Amino acid sequence: MDSTPVVIIGAGPAGLMLSHLLHLEGVESVVIEQQSREEVEKTVRAGILEQGTVKLMRRTGVGERLDREAEIDEGIEISIAGEAQRIDLHKYTGNIVAVYPQHEVLIDLIARRLADNGEIWFNTTVESIEGHDTDSPSVTYVKQDGTKATISAQYVVGADGSKSLARKIITGEGGQRLKHEYPYAWFGVMVNAPQTNRELIYATHPEGFALISTRTPDVQRYYVQCNPTDTVDMWPDERIWEELHKRVDSEKVTVSEGEITDKAVLRFRSAVTDPMQSGRLFIAGDAAHTVPPTGAKGLNLAMSDISILAPALARAVKKSDVKLLEDYTSLALPRIWRAQHFSYWMSSMLHSVPTGDASNDRFQTERRLAELKTVISTEAGRQLLAQQYVGYDLPEFEV
Ligand code: DHB
């Protein structure tokens, strides 16, 4: 195959959902993915789907297993030094979140694309993107056996993650990359253990943050705040259990222990690229923006980009109407900035940032906890948190 309407780089949530939505509009695409199918389907990522993402998956026929298997959460708990307050998400928003890990979404999208005879080229590395400022851009790629070839397209989309090649073209032409680094990180573990709690617990403590999440009745996902420079060998099992119990345990809850099957340090970064397009090249998802993990907005933001980009590309290919495509960045950015704010705000209320100056550290902790208590002890505060946690409906555009 040497040409297709849309070449999509990356088989993550953004790339796969884009190719699925384009197919539903009768527009074919090729997805080029560096990793193997197995790697894509196994990579451990976050696990919370906003109601808008759940509705999008249902509406487009990829929500069947989600409806069968996902845990539906109507609330979350915020715990301060062992004292928990439940935020009733459903009461404040009429909505819920689904606990359904990202790799499960990818498994469902890949299965559906292949059932629809979609083209996903795994183990294939994009070497360069050419001519995005002309009417016929192209992408040069290298297959697993080392052979090199070029595919031309009407449009190219970089859904190629935080190290995006496509983004480098846009920033290389003067596009802005606005960034923030945080002085903390998360140590994430996957554990074979029974559920600690029916709903997620976001816990803060003078020692730092911890998060209790879940995967299945027998597999749990926990995180503890750590230093950005920490490595996996600095966290033997005993240290993980000690910190989790210290930060989370209360009269009602004891963190359930079991065999730890995965350990990783998650960096905290915020970044937004503006613009998210140049000529016939577009970027979406992590290629365009990164959020810190608190609140699990990453995949959901990717889906919101795609809910604009998919109809925009379909109109352009089918009707030569490029108006929506021209507006892609300006339509996508407001929601991206709101998610940046929410992730930053939640992170800053829940994490401790010790400086070594005891008086200042105490001041910062007391101020931070006063903010958190103001939010979770008032109707207005709980409502604000709940609404942003479940997220806003995704935009829908006619093609
Ligand atoms: C998970 C990750 C998050 O960042 C979060 O806020 C909630 C849950 C998770 O991996 O389950």
Tab-separated table of C-alpha atoms and ligand atoms in Angstrom:
chain	number	residue	atom	x	y	z
A	1	MET	CA	0.000	0.000	0.000
A	2	ASP	CA	1.549	3.317	-0.957
A	3	SER	CA	-1.230	5.766	-0.166
A	4	THR	CA	-4.166	6.208	2.199
A	5	PRO	CA	-6.338	9.201	3.171
A	6	VAL	CA	-4.945	9.496	6.730
A	7	VAL	CA	-1.689	8.147	8.174
A	8	ILE	CA	-1.840	7.923	11.972
A	9	ILE	CA	1.417	7.489	13.872
A	10	GLY	CA	0.885	5.570	17.122
A	11	ALA	CA	-1.551	2.858	18.257
A	12	GLY	CA	-2.416	4.368	21.635
A	13	PRO	CA	-5.833	5.623	22.737
A	14	ALA	CA	-5.741	8.674	20.440
A	15	GLY	CA	-4.493	6.901	17.317
A	16	LEU	CA	-6.724	3.854	17.584
A	17	MET	CA	-9.883	5.791	18.453
A	18	LEU	CA	-9.187	8.181	15.564
A	19	SER	CA	-8.832	5.353	13.084
A	20	HIS	CA	-12.017	3.716	14.467
A	21	LEU	CA	-14.078	6.932	14.221
A	22	LEU	CA	-12.763	7.685	10.722
A	23	HIS	CA	-13.729	4.168	9.613
A	24	LEU	CA	-17.280	4.712	10.945
A	25	GLU	CA	-17.398	7.773	8.658
A	26	GLY	CA	-16.135	5.715	5.723
A	27	VAL	CA	-12.617	7.217	5.761
A	28	GLU	CA	-9.774	4.701	5.765
A	29	SER	CA	-6.450	5.148	7.503
A	30	VAL	CA	-3.222	3.332	8.332
A	31	VAL	CA	-1.972	3.232	11.928
A	32	ILE	CA	1.805	2.810	12.261
A	33	GLU	CA	3.024	1.533	15.636
A	34	GLN	CA	6.603	1.023	16.771
A	35	GLN	CA	5.807	-1.600	19.420
A	36	SER	CA	4.414	-5.097	18.967
A	37	ARG	CA	0.708	-5.746	19.498
A	38	GLU	CA	1.601	-7.665	22.651
A	39	GLU	CA	3.569	-4.746	24.126
A	40	VAL	CA	0.752	-2.297	23.354
A	41	GLU	CA	-1.809	-4.579	24.955
A	42	LYS	CA	0.237	-5.146	28.119
A	43	THR	CA	1.652	-1.737	29.053
A	44	VAL	CA	0.490	-0.684	32.531
A	45	ARG	CA	-1.185	2.734	32.522
A	46	ALA	CA	-3.923	4.541	34.462
A	47	GLY	CA	-7.357	3.127	34.967
A	48	ILE	CA	-10.076	5.775	35.142
A	49	LEU	CA	-12.475	6.577	32.296
A	50	GLU	CA	-14.528	9.759	32.522
A	51	GLN	CA	-18.213	9.451	31.723
A	52	GLY	CA	-17.599	11.190	28.364
A	53	THR	CA	-15.073	8.525	27.364
A	54	VAL	CA	-17.452	5.753	28.466
A	55	LYS	CA	-20.266	7.276	26.390
A	56	LEU	CA	-17.990	7.675	23.361
A	57	MET	CA	-16.966	4.014	23.546
A	58	ARG	CA	-20.582	2.873	23.883
A	59	ARG	CA	-21.862	5.172	21.147
A	60	THR	CA	-19.256	3.910	18.668
A	61	GLY	CA	-19.708	0.209	19.381
A	62	VAL	CA	-16.595	-0.539	21.447
A	63	GLY	CA	-18.176	-0.439	24.902
A	64	GLU	CA	-19.498	-3.964	25.200
A	65	ARG	CA	-16.714	-5.489	27.317
A	66	LEU	CA	-16.408	-2.269	29.290
A	67	ASP	CA	-20.093	-2.554	30.194
A	68	ARG	CA	-19.551	-6.142	31.258
A	69	GLU	CA	-16.280	-5.844	33.147
A	70	ALA	CA	-15.588	-2.287	34.318
A	71	GLU	CA	-16.148	-1.314	37.906
A	72	ILE	CA	-18.499	1.679	38.014
A	73	ASP	CA	-17.654	4.144	40.783
A	74	GLU	CA	-20.192	6.666	42.024
A	75	GLY	CA	-17.809	8.212	44.515
A	76	ILE	CA	-14.215	8.640	45.659
A	77	GLU	CA	-12.763	9.017	49.118
A	78	ILE	CA	-10.350	11.725	50.171
A	79	SER	CA	-8.486	10.794	53.324
A	80	ILE	CA	-6.493	13.197	55.487
A	81	ALA	CA	-4.191	11.387	57.915
A	82	GLY	CA	-6.574	8.436	58.072
A	83	GLU	CA	-9.830	10.416	58.209
A	84	ALA	CA	-11.824	9.835	55.058
A	85	GLN	CA	-14.519	11.979	53.494
A	86	ARG	CA	-16.536	10.521	50.606
A	87	ILE	CA	-17.229	12.701	47.571
A	88	ASP	CA	-20.467	11.485	46.015
A	89	LEU	CA	-19.706	11.971	42.327
A	90	HIS	CA	-23.124	10.773	41.231
A	91	LYS	CA	-25.026	13.055	43.598
A	92	TYR	CA	-23.202	16.157	42.384
A	93	THR	CA	-23.008	15.367	38.680
A	94	GLY	CA	-25.512	12.629	37.842
A	95	ASN	CA	-22.506	10.801	36.434
A	96	ILE	CA	-19.942	8.153	37.311
A	97	VAL	CA	-16.431	7.094	36.391
A	98	ALA	CA	-15.440	3.626	35.171
A	99	VAL	CA	-12.392	1.799	36.471
A	100	TYR	CA	-11.190	0.189	33.232
A	101	PRO	CA	-7.441	0.253	32.574
A	102	GLN	CA	-6.064	1.903	29.458
A	103	HIS	CA	-4.635	-1.344	28.041
A	104	GLU	CA	-8.130	-2.873	28.124
A	105	VAL	CA	-9.390	0.061	26.024
A	106	LEU	CA	-6.538	-0.607	23.590
A	107	ILE	CA	-7.327	-4.345	23.439
A	108	ASP	CA	-10.950	-3.506	22.557
A	109	LEU	CA	-10.024	-0.897	19.929
A	110	ILE	CA	-7.404	-3.126	18.272
A	111	ALA	CA	-9.849	-6.064	18.124
A	112	ARG	CA	-12.494	-3.851	16.560
A	113	ARG	CA	-10.136	-2.259	14.007
A	114	LEU	CA	-8.873	-5.675	12.906
A	115	ALA	CA	-12.446	-7.055	12.731
A	116	ASP	CA	-13.268	-4.085	10.460
A	117	ASN	CA	-10.234	-4.941	8.282
A	118	GLY	CA	-8.403	-1.865	9.553
A	119	GLU	CA	-4.682	-1.433	8.913
A	120	ILE	CA	-2.504	-1.379	12.031
A	121	TRP	CA	1.175	-1.900	11.252
A	122	PHE	CA	2.880	-3.052	14.449
A	123	ASN	CA	6.678	-3.281	14.849
A	124	THR	CA	7.036	-0.453	12.349
A	125	THR	CA	9.064	2.680	13.110
A	126	VAL	CA	8.392	6.026	11.495
A	127	GLU	CA	11.639	7.571	10.333
A	128	SER	CA	10.405	10.877	8.917
A	129	ILE	CA	7.349	12.917	7.956
A	130	GLU	CA	7.715	14.811	4.710
A	131	GLY	CA	5.797	17.537	2.905
A	132	HIS	CA	3.237	18.383	5.599
A	133	ASP	CA	3.181	21.903	4.150
A	134	THR	CA	2.120	20.527	0.724
A	135	ASP	CA	-1.090	18.824	-0.489
A	136	SER	CA	0.496	15.385	-0.349
A	137	PRO	CA	2.402	14.703	2.844
A	138	SER	CA	4.099	11.338	3.285
A	139	VAL	CA	5.610	9.194	5.988
A	140	THR	CA	8.743	7.075	5.648
A	141	TYR	CA	8.880	4.004	7.879
A	142	VAL	CA	11.109	1.027	8.606
A	143	LYS	CA	9.613	-2.436	9.038
A	144	GLN	CA	10.803	-5.050	11.527
A	145	ASP	CA	12.864	-6.783	8.806
A	146	GLY	CA	14.726	-3.527	8.146
A	147	THR	CA	13.060	-2.646	4.841
A	148	LYS	CA	12.161	0.964	4.316
A	149	ALA	CA	9.159	2.383	2.460
A	150	THR	CA	7.083	5.543	2.084
A	151	ILE	CA	3.307	5.991	2.262
A	152	SER	CA	1.613	9.154	1.081
A	153	ALA	CA	-1.580	10.596	2.524
A	154	GLN	CA	-3.900	13.571	2.498
A	155	TYR	CA	-3.321	14.120	6.217
A	156	VAL	CA	-0.833	12.888	8.828
A	157	VAL	CA	-1.662	12.638	12.537
A	158	GLY	CA	0.997	12.253	15.224
A	159	ALA	CA	-0.571	10.302	18.067
A	160	ASP	CA	2.915	9.140	18.914
A	161	GLY	CA	3.126	9.841	22.625
A	162	SER	CA	5.138	12.189	24.797
A	163	LYS	CA	8.323	11.862	22.700
A	164	SER	CA	6.408	12.626	19.497
A	165	LEU	CA	8.343	13.045	16.266
A	166	ALA	CA	5.371	14.930	14.795
A	167	ARG	CA	5.419	17.463	17.636
A	168	LYS	CA	9.111	18.172	17.048
A	169	ILE	CA	8.231	19.333	13.539
A	170	ILE	CA	5.634	21.742	14.938
A	171	THR	CA	7.877	23.119	17.697
A	172	GLY	CA	10.771	23.258	15.222
A	173	GLU	CA	8.699	25.722	13.195
A	174	GLY	CA	8.152	27.957	16.223
A	175	GLY	CA	5.225	26.181	17.922
A	176	GLN	CA	5.236	26.697	21.693
A	177	ARG	CA	5.772	23.950	24.275
A	178	LEU	CA	4.611	25.234	27.668
A	179	LYS	CA	5.923	23.098	30.536
A	180	HIS	CA	5.836	22.590	34.287
A	181	GLU	CA	7.815	20.103	36.417
A	182	TYR	CA	6.692	18.974	39.871
A	183	PRO	CA	9.007	18.253	42.822
A	184	TYR	CA	7.440	14.815	43.448
A	185	ALA	CA	6.584	11.566	41.654
A	186	TRP	CA	4.590	8.381	42.265
A	187	PHE	CA	5.845	4.926	42.954
A	188	GLY	CA	3.254	2.612	41.360
A	189	VAL	CA	2.739	-1.057	42.195
A	190	MET	CA	0.484	-3.818	40.905
A	191	VAL	CA	-0.436	-6.273	43.636
A	192	ASN	CA	-2.146	-9.668	43.761
A	193	ALA	CA	-4.420	-8.946	46.703
A	194	PRO	CA	-8.115	-8.541	47.521
A	195	GLN	CA	-9.678	-5.064	47.277
A	196	THR	CA	-8.706	-2.657	50.044
A	197	ASN	CA	-11.815	-0.510	49.561
A	198	ARG	CA	-14.843	-0.508	47.258
A	199	GLU	CA	-13.974	2.992	45.941
A	200	LEU	CA	-10.702	4.801	45.215
A	201	ILE	CA	-8.965	6.459	48.151
A	202	TYR	CA	-6.869	9.577	47.570
A	203	ALA	CA	-4.920	9.833	50.829
A	204	THR	CA	-2.731	12.613	52.118
A	205	HIS	CA	-0.603	12.511	55.229
A	206	PRO	CA	2.279	14.586	56.619
A	207	GLU	CA	4.593	11.964	54.997
A	208	GLY	CA	2.978	12.409	51.603
A	209	PHE	CA	0.334	11.089	49.248
A	210	ALA	CA	-0.964	7.594	48.529
A	211	LEU	CA	-3.658	6.317	46.161
A	212	ILE	CA	-5.626	3.095	46.484
A	213	SER	CA	-7.067	1.966	43.167
A	214	THR	CA	-8.118	-1.379	41.767
A	215	ARG	CA	-7.953	-3.525	38.656
A	216	THR	CA	-9.945	-6.691	39.401
A	217	PRO	CA	-11.247	-8.269	42.626
A	218	ASP	CA	-7.845	-9.993	42.917
A	219	VAL	CA	-5.477	-7.336	41.514
A	220	GLN	CA	-4.971	-3.928	43.097
A	221	ARG	CA	-3.173	-0.795	41.926
A	222	TYR	CA	-1.481	1.363	44.573
A	223	TYR	CA	0.673	4.473	44.360
A	224	VAL	CA	2.796	6.276	46.967
A	225	GLN	CA	4.396	9.689	46.603
A	226	CYS	CA	8.156	9.426	46.101
A	227	ASN	CA	10.997	11.627	44.890
A	228	PRO	CA	11.362	12.157	41.142
A	229	THR	CA	14.927	10.818	41.347
A	230	ASP	CA	13.924	7.569	43.133
A	231	THR	CA	14.605	4.266	41.389
A	232	VAL	CA	12.822	0.932	41.712
A	233	ASP	CA	15.616	-0.593	43.810
A	234	MET	CA	15.102	2.126	46.462
A	235	TRP	CA	11.648	0.689	47.165
A	236	PRO	CA	11.869	-2.849	48.547
A	237	ASP	CA	8.479	-4.411	49.352
A	238	GLU	CA	8.736	-3.689	53.103
A	239	ARG	CA	9.182	0.030	52.471
A	240	ILE	CA	6.144	0.114	50.165
A	241	TRP	CA	3.901	-1.607	52.718
A	242	GLU	CA	5.156	0.561	55.552
A	243	GLU	CA	4.444	3.779	53.635
A	244	LEU	CA	1.047	2.615	52.358
A	245	HIS	CA	-0.132	1.594	55.838
A	246	LYS	CA	1.157	4.815	57.376
A	247	ARG	CA	-0.542	7.033	54.802
A	248	VAL	CA	-3.834	5.159	54.270
A	249	ASP	CA	-4.828	2.893	57.159
A	250	SER	CA	-7.686	4.018	59.391
A	251	GLU	CA	-10.193	2.463	61.783
A	252	LYS	CA	-12.211	1.269	58.767
A	253	VAL	CA	-9.535	0.517	56.171
A	254	THR	CA	-6.338	-1.531	56.132
A	255	VAL	CA	-4.352	-1.678	52.901
A	256	SER	CA	-4.487	-5.283	51.697
A	257	GLU	CA	-1.092	-6.832	50.984
A	258	GLY	CA	-0.043	-9.437	48.453
A	259	GLU	CA	2.584	-10.341	45.881
A	260	ILE	CA	3.882	-7.222	44.066
A	261	THR	CA	4.034	-7.994	40.336
A	262	ASP	CA	5.045	-4.605	38.918
A	263	LYS	CA	6.954	-1.568	40.226
A	264	ALA	CA	7.566	1.721	38.419
A	265	VAL	CA	8.313	5.409	39.062
A	266	LEU	CA	5.861	7.795	37.369
A	267	ARG	CA	7.172	11.285	36.628
A	268	PHE	CA	4.990	14.348	37.168
A	269	ARG	CA	5.016	16.715	34.234
A	270	SER	CA	2.627	19.152	32.618
A	271	ALA	CA	3.078	20.283	29.038
A	272	VAL	CA	0.891	21.848	26.370
A	273	THR	CA	1.842	22.332	22.724
A	274	ASP	CA	0.318	25.287	20.906
A	275	PRO	CA	-0.562	25.033	18.066
A	276	MET	CA	-1.430	21.347	17.649
A	277	GLN	CA	-1.250	21.525	13.875
A	278	SER	CA	0.838	22.728	10.984
A	279	GLY	CA	-0.295	22.420	7.369
A	280	ARG	CA	-1.530	18.860	6.921
A	281	LEU	CA	0.092	17.582	10.127
A	282	PHE	CA	-1.880	17.305	13.411
A	283	ILE	CA	-0.949	16.063	16.887
A	284	ALA	CA	-3.255	14.558	19.525
A	285	GLY	CA	-3.114	12.987	22.984
A	286	ASP	CA	0.234	12.774	24.791
A	287	ALA	CA	2.025	13.908	21.640
A	288	ALA	CA	0.374	17.295	22.168
A	289	HIS	CA	0.061	17.496	25.957
A	290	THR	CA	1.011	15.736	29.165
A	291	VAL	CA	-0.766	15.889	32.516
A	292	PRO	CA	0.505	14.590	35.855
A	293	PRO	CA	-1.268	11.351	36.844
A	294	THR	CA	-3.429	12.674	39.722
A	295	GLY	CA	-7.021	12.418	38.523
A	296	ALA	CA	-6.108	10.191	35.537
A	297	LYS	CA	-6.992	12.704	32.826
A	298	GLY	CA	-4.447	11.610	30.193
A	299	LEU	CA	-6.477	9.070	28.210
A	300	ASN	CA	-9.637	11.127	28.608
A	301	LEU	CA	-7.960	14.197	27.120
A	302	ALA	CA	-6.746	12.095	24.199
A	303	MET	CA	-10.365	11.087	23.565
A	304	SER	CA	-11.494	14.704	23.706
A	305	ASP	CA	-8.889	15.719	21.087
A	306	ILE	CA	-10.079	12.901	18.855
A	307	SER	CA	-13.749	13.797	19.243
A	308	ILE	CA	-12.823	17.031	17.426
A	309	LEU	CA	-10.124	15.775	15.079
A	310	ALA	CA	-12.064	12.761	13.743
A	311	PRO	CA	-15.100	14.659	12.399
A	312	ALA	CA	-12.788	17.457	11.221
A	313	LEU	CA	-10.679	15.045	9.152
A	314	ALA	CA	-13.774	13.205	7.888
A	315	ARG	CA	-15.271	16.500	6.629
A	316	ALA	CA	-11.995	17.449	5.008
A	317	VAL	CA	-11.546	14.099	3.229
A	318	LYS	CA	-15.187	13.544	2.247
A	319	LYS	CA	-16.350	17.088	1.563
A	320	SER	CA	-13.160	19.098	1.147
A	321	ASP	CA	-14.504	21.252	3.996
A	322	VAL	CA	-11.510	22.226	6.141
A	323	LYS	CA	-13.130	24.776	8.447
A	324	LEU	CA	-13.374	22.461	11.481
A	325	LEU	CA	-9.853	21.201	10.840
A	326	GLU	CA	-8.519	24.760	10.846
A	327	ASP	CA	-10.215	25.295	14.219
A	328	TYR	CA	-8.858	22.078	15.788
A	329	THR	CA	-6.288	23.712	18.098
A	330	SER	CA	-8.583	26.489	19.279
A	331	LEU	CA	-11.404	24.011	19.969
A	332	ALA	CA	-9.158	21.514	21.778
A	333	LEU	CA	-7.073	23.838	23.960
A	334	PRO	CA	-9.706	25.133	26.443
A	335	ARG	CA	-10.461	21.622	27.682
A	336	ILE	CA	-6.751	20.776	27.794
A	337	TRP	CA	-6.060	23.807	29.997
A	338	ARG	CA	-8.950	22.928	32.303
A	339	ALA	CA	-7.568	19.416	32.709
A	340	GLN	CA	-4.105	20.884	33.325
A	341	HIS	CA	-5.571	23.057	36.035
A	342	PHE	CA	-7.486	20.195	37.649
A	343	SER	CA	-4.511	17.803	37.644
A	344	TYR	CA	-2.220	20.522	39.044
A	345	TRP	CA	-4.756	21.563	41.688
A	346	MET	CA	-5.468	18.012	42.894
A	347	SER	CA	-1.735	17.272	42.922
A	348	SER	CA	-0.890	20.407	44.887
A	349	MET	CA	-3.609	19.773	47.512
A	350	LEU	CA	-2.560	16.165	48.102
A	351	HIS	CA	1.266	16.119	47.975
A	352	SER	CA	3.759	17.339	50.543
A	353	VAL	CA	6.796	19.287	49.388
A	354	PRO	CA	9.390	19.225	52.172
A	355	THR	CA	12.100	21.848	51.861
A	356	GLY	CA	14.045	21.134	55.061
A	357	ASP	CA	12.987	24.424	56.637
A	358	ALA	CA	10.749	23.144	59.462
A	359	SER	CA	8.765	26.345	59.990
A	360	ASN	CA	8.086	26.863	56.300
A	361	ASP	CA	7.265	23.181	55.764
A	362	ARG	CA	4.729	23.309	58.570
A	363	PHE	CA	3.212	26.498	57.132
A	364	GLN	CA	2.888	24.914	53.684
A	365	THR	CA	1.333	21.739	55.093
A	366	GLU	CA	-1.222	23.615	57.215
A	367	ARG	CA	-2.176	25.902	54.325
A	368	ARG	CA	-2.478	22.976	51.928
A	369	LEU	CA	-4.648	20.976	54.326
A	370	ALA	CA	-6.828	24.028	55.005
A	371	GLU	CA	-7.456	24.289	51.270
A	372	LEU	CA	-8.255	20.585	50.966
A	373	LYS	CA	-10.572	20.692	54.002
A	374	THR	CA	-12.348	23.756	52.623
A	375	VAL	CA	-13.004	21.873	49.387
A	376	ILE	CA	-14.169	18.578	50.861
A	377	SER	CA	-16.220	20.001	53.741
A	378	THR	CA	-18.379	22.372	51.692
A	379	GLU	CA	-21.142	21.580	49.195
A	380	ALA	CA	-19.654	24.051	46.732
A	381	GLY	CA	-16.191	22.540	47.081
A	382	ARG	CA	-17.371	18.948	46.702
A	383	GLN	CA	-19.482	19.923	43.707
A	384	LEU	CA	-16.523	21.596	41.989
A	385	LEU	CA	-14.238	18.657	42.619
A	386	ALA	CA	-16.852	16.082	41.558
A	387	GLN	CA	-17.701	17.881	38.315
A	388	GLN	CA	-14.100	18.130	37.237
A	389	TYR	CA	-13.291	14.590	38.329
A	390	VAL	CA	-16.039	13.001	36.196
A	391	GLY	CA	-15.250	15.450	33.396
A	392	TYR	CA	-17.426	17.222	30.882
A	393	ASP	CA	-19.316	15.719	27.937
A	394	LEU	CA	-17.252	15.330	24.801
A	395	PRO	CA	-18.181	17.564	21.869
A	396	GLU	CA	-20.108	15.966	19.008
A	397	PHE	CA	-19.858	17.322	15.451
A	398	GLU	CA	-21.900	16.276	12.425
A	399	VAL	CA	-19.776	15.289	9.449
B	1	DHB	C1	-5.482	5.434	38.716
B	1	DHB	C2	-4.553	6.371	38.338
B	1	DHB	C3	-4.748	7.687	38.669
B	1	DHB	O1	-3.848	8.604	38.308
B	1	DHB	C4	-5.875	8.100	39.354
B	1	DHB	O2	-6.041	9.392	39.661
B	1	DHB	C5	-6.813	7.157	39.710
B	1	DHB	C6	-6.605	5.821	39.389
B	1	DHB	C7	-5.272	4.006	38.369
B	1	DHB	O3	-4.258	3.693	37.740
B	1	DHB	O4	-6.109	3.174	38.743
